[in-house]
Tab-separated table of C-alpha atoms in Angstrom:
chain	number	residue	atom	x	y	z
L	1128	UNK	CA	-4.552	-28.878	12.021
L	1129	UNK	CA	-6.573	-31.916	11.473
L	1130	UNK	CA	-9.276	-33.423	13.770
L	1131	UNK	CA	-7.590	-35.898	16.498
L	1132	UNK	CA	-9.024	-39.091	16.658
L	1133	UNK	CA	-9.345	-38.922	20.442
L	1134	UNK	CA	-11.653	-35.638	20.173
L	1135	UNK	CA	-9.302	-33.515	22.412
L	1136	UNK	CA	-8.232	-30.428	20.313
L	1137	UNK	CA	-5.116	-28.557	20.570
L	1138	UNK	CA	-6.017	-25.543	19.255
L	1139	UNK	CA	-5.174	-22.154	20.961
L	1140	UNK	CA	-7.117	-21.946	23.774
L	1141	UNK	CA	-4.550	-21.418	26.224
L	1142	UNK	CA	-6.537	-19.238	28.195
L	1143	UNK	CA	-8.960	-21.720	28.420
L	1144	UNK	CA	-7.849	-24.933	28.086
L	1145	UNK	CA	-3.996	-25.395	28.716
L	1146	UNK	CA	-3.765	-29.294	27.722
L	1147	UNK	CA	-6.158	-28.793	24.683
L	1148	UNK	CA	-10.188	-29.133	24.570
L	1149	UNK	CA	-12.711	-31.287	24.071
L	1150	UNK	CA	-14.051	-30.919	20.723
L	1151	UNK	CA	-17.537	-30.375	21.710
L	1152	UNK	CA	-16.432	-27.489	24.008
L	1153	UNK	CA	-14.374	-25.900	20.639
L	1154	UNK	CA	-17.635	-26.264	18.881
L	1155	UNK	CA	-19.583	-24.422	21.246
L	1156	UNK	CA	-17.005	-21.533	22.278
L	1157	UNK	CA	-16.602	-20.976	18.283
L	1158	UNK	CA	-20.805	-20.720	17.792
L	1159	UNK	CA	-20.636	-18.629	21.099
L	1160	UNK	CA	-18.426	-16.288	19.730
L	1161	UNK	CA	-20.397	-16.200	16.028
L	1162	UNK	CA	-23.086	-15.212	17.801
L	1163	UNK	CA	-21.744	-12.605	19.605
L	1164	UNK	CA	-18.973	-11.173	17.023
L	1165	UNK	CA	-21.390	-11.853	14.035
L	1166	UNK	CA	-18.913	-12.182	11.470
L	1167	UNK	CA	-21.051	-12.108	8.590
L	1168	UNK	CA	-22.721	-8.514	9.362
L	1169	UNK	CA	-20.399	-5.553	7.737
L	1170	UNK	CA	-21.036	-2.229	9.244
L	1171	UNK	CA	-20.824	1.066	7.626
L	1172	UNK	CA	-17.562	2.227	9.586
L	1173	UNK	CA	-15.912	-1.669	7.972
L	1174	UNK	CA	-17.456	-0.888	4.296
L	1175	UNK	CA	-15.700	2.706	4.938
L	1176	UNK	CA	-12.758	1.235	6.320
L	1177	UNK	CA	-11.873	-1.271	3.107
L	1178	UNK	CA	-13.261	1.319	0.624
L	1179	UNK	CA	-9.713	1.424	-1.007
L	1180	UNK	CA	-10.108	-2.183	-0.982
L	1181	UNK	CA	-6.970	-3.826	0.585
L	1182	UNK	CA	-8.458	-6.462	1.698
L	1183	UNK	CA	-10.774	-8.464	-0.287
L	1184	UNK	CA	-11.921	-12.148	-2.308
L	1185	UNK	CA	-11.364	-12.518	-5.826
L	1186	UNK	CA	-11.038	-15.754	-7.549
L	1187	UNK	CA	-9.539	-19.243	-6.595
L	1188	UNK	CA	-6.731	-21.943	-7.225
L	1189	UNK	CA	-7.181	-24.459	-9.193
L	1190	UNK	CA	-6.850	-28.011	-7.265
L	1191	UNK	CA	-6.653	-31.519	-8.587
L	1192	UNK	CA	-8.821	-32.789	-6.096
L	1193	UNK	CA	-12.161	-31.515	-8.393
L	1194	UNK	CA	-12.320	-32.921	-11.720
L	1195	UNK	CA	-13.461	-29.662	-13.185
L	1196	UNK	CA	-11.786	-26.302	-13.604
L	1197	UNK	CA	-15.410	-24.196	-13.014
L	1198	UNK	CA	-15.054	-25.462	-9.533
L	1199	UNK	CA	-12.101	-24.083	-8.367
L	1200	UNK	CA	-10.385	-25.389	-5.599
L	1201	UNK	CA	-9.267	-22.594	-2.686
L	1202	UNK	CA	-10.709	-19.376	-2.868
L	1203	UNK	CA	-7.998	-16.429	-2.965
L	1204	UNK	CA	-7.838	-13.383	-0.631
L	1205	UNK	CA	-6.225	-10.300	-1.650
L	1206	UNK	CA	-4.752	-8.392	1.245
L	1207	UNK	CA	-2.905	-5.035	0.977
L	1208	UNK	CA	-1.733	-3.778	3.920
L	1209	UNK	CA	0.404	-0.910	2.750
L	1210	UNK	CA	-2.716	0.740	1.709
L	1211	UNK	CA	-4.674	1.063	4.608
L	1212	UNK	CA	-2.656	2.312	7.841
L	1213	UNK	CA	-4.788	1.190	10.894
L	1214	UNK	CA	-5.240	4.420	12.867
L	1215	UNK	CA	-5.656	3.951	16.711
L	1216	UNK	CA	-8.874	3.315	17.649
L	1217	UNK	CA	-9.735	2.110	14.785
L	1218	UNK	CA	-8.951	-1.413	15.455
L	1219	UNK	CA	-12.672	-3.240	15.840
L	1220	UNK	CA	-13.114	-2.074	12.303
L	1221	UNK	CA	-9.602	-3.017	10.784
L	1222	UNK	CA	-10.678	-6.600	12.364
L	1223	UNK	CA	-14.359	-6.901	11.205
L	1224	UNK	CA	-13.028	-6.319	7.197
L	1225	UNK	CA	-10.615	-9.007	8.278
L	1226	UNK	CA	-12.762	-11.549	9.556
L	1227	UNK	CA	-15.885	-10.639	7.170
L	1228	UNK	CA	-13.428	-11.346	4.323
L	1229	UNK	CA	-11.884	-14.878	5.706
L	1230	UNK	CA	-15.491	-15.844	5.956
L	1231	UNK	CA	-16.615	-15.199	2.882
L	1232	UNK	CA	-13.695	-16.547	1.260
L	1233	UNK	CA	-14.452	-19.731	2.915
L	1234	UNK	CA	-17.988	-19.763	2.303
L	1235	UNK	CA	-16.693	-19.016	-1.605
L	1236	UNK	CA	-14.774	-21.861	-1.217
L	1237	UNK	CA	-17.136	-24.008	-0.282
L	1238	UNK	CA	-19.371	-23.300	-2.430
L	1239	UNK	CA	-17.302	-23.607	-5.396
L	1240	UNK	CA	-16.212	-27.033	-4.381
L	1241	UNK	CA	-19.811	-28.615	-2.761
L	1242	UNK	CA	-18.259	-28.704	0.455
L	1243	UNK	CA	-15.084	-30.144	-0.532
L	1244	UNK	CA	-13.082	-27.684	0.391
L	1245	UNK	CA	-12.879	-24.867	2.828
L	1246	UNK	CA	-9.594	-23.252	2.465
L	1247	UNK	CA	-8.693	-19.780	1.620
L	1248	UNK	CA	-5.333	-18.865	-0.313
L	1249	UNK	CA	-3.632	-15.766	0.741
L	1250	UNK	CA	-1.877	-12.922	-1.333
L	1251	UNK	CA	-0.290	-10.592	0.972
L	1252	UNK	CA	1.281	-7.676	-1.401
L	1253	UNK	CA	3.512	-5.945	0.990
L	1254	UNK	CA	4.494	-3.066	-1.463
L	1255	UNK	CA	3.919	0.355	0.617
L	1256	UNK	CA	4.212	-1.241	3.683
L	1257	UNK	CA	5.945	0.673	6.164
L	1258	UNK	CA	6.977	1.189	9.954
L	1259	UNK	CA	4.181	3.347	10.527
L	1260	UNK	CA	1.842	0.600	9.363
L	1261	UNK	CA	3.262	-2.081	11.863
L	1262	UNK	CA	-0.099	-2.531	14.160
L	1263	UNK	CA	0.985	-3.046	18.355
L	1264	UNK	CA	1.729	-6.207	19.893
L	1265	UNK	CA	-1.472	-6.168	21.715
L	1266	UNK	CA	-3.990	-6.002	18.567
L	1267	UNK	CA	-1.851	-8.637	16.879
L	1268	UNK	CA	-1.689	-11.055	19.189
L	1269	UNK	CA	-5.993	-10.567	19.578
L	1270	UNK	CA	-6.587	-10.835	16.160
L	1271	UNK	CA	-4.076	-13.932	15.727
L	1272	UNK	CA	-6.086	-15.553	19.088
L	1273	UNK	CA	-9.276	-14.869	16.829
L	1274	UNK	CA	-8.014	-16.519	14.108
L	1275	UNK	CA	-6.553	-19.640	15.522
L	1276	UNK	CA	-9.332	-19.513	17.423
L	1277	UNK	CA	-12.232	-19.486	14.900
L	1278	UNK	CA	-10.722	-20.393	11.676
L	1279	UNK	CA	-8.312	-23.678	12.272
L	1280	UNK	CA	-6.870	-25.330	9.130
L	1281	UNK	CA	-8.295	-22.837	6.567
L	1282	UNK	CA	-5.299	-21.448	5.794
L	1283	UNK	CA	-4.137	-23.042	2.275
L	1284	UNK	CA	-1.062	-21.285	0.978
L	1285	UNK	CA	0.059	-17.712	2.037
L	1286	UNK	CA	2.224	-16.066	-0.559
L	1287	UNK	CA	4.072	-12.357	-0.051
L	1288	UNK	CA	5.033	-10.204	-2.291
L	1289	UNK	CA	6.802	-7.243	-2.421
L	1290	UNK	CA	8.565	-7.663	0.336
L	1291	UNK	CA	9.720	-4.693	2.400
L	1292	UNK	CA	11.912	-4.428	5.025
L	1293	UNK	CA	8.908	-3.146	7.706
L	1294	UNK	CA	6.831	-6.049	6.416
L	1295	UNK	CA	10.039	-8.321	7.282
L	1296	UNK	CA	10.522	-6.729	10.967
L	1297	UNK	CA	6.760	-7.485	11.534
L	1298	UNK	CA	7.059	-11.246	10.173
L	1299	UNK	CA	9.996	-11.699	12.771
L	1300	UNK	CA	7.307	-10.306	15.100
L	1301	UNK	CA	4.327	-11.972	14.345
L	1302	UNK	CA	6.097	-15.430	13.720
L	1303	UNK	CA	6.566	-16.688	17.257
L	1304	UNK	CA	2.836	-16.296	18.017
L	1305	UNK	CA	2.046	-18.656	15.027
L	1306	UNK	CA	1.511	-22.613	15.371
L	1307	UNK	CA	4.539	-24.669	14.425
L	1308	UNK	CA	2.183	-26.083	11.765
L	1309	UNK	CA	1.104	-22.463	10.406
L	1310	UNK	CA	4.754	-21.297	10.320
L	1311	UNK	CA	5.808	-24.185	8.110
């Protein structure tokens, strides 16, 4: 998504705003909800949550838009679903790792690049993914809102691997709460 010239976003806030919203009213719900979420403070139960480490920031992608290489371009997030099966309940903390790592990757990313660029790459490795791993529709769709929400146009490139077939059947169910511009 890119910044419309007449100020009136359209990103997701259909519970809010059903024709899109005023960019200075995006602004403030996002720093509302920074504030209260606090996105930058791991807790102990998140540190024990990603101790396996499925979900984390290593590197970046080279870009042609910086001249040199030590800058990087797009930092890259590792995430490894099959390892970590979110047990019920445990949701809050399955989402904190989440959004913890997204913001660090883009404050990586912008760091790297002097404010250039704040995008993240994504790795998703699939392999060990199975039925029992599929999250519910409910906790999905919330953490997608967040997302969309908080963090429009830093997605860079999303690449999966190992593709199983439960990973597939929960693409097919994820996809039609995506942005046409996210699915593409």
């Amino acid at each position: 998504m890119k910044w419309p010239k007449n100020l009136i976003t359209k990103f997701p806030f259909s519970h809010l705003c059903s024709d899109g919203c005023p960019t200075d009213f995006a602004l403030a719900h996002t720093l509302e909800y920074r504030e209260k979420y606090k996105p930058w403070a791991i807790t102990p139960g998140g540190v024990k949550e990603n101790e396996i480490g499925w979900f984390y920031v290593r590197g970046y992608s080279p870009t042609r838009y910086l001249l040199s290489n030590e800058e990087g371009g797009s930092s890259v997030i590792w995430y490894r679903p099959g390892l970590q099966k979110i047990s019920s309940g445990r949701y809050e903390e399955y989402f904190r790792v989440v959004i913890h790592g997204l913001d660090t990757c883009i404050a990586d990313a912008l760091h790297r690049s002097n404010g250039k660029i704040g995008k993240c790459n994504v790795l998703l490795d699939a392999k060990g993914f199975g039925l029992s791993y599929i999250p519910s529709i409910g906790q999905t769709k919330k953490l997608m809102s967040m997302l969309q929400d908080h963090f429009p146009d830093r997605l860079g490139v999303l690449v999966i691997a190992n593709m199983a077939r439960a990973a597939e059947t929960f693409l097919k169910m994820v996809l039609p709460f995506l942005p046409i511009e996210v699915r593409r």
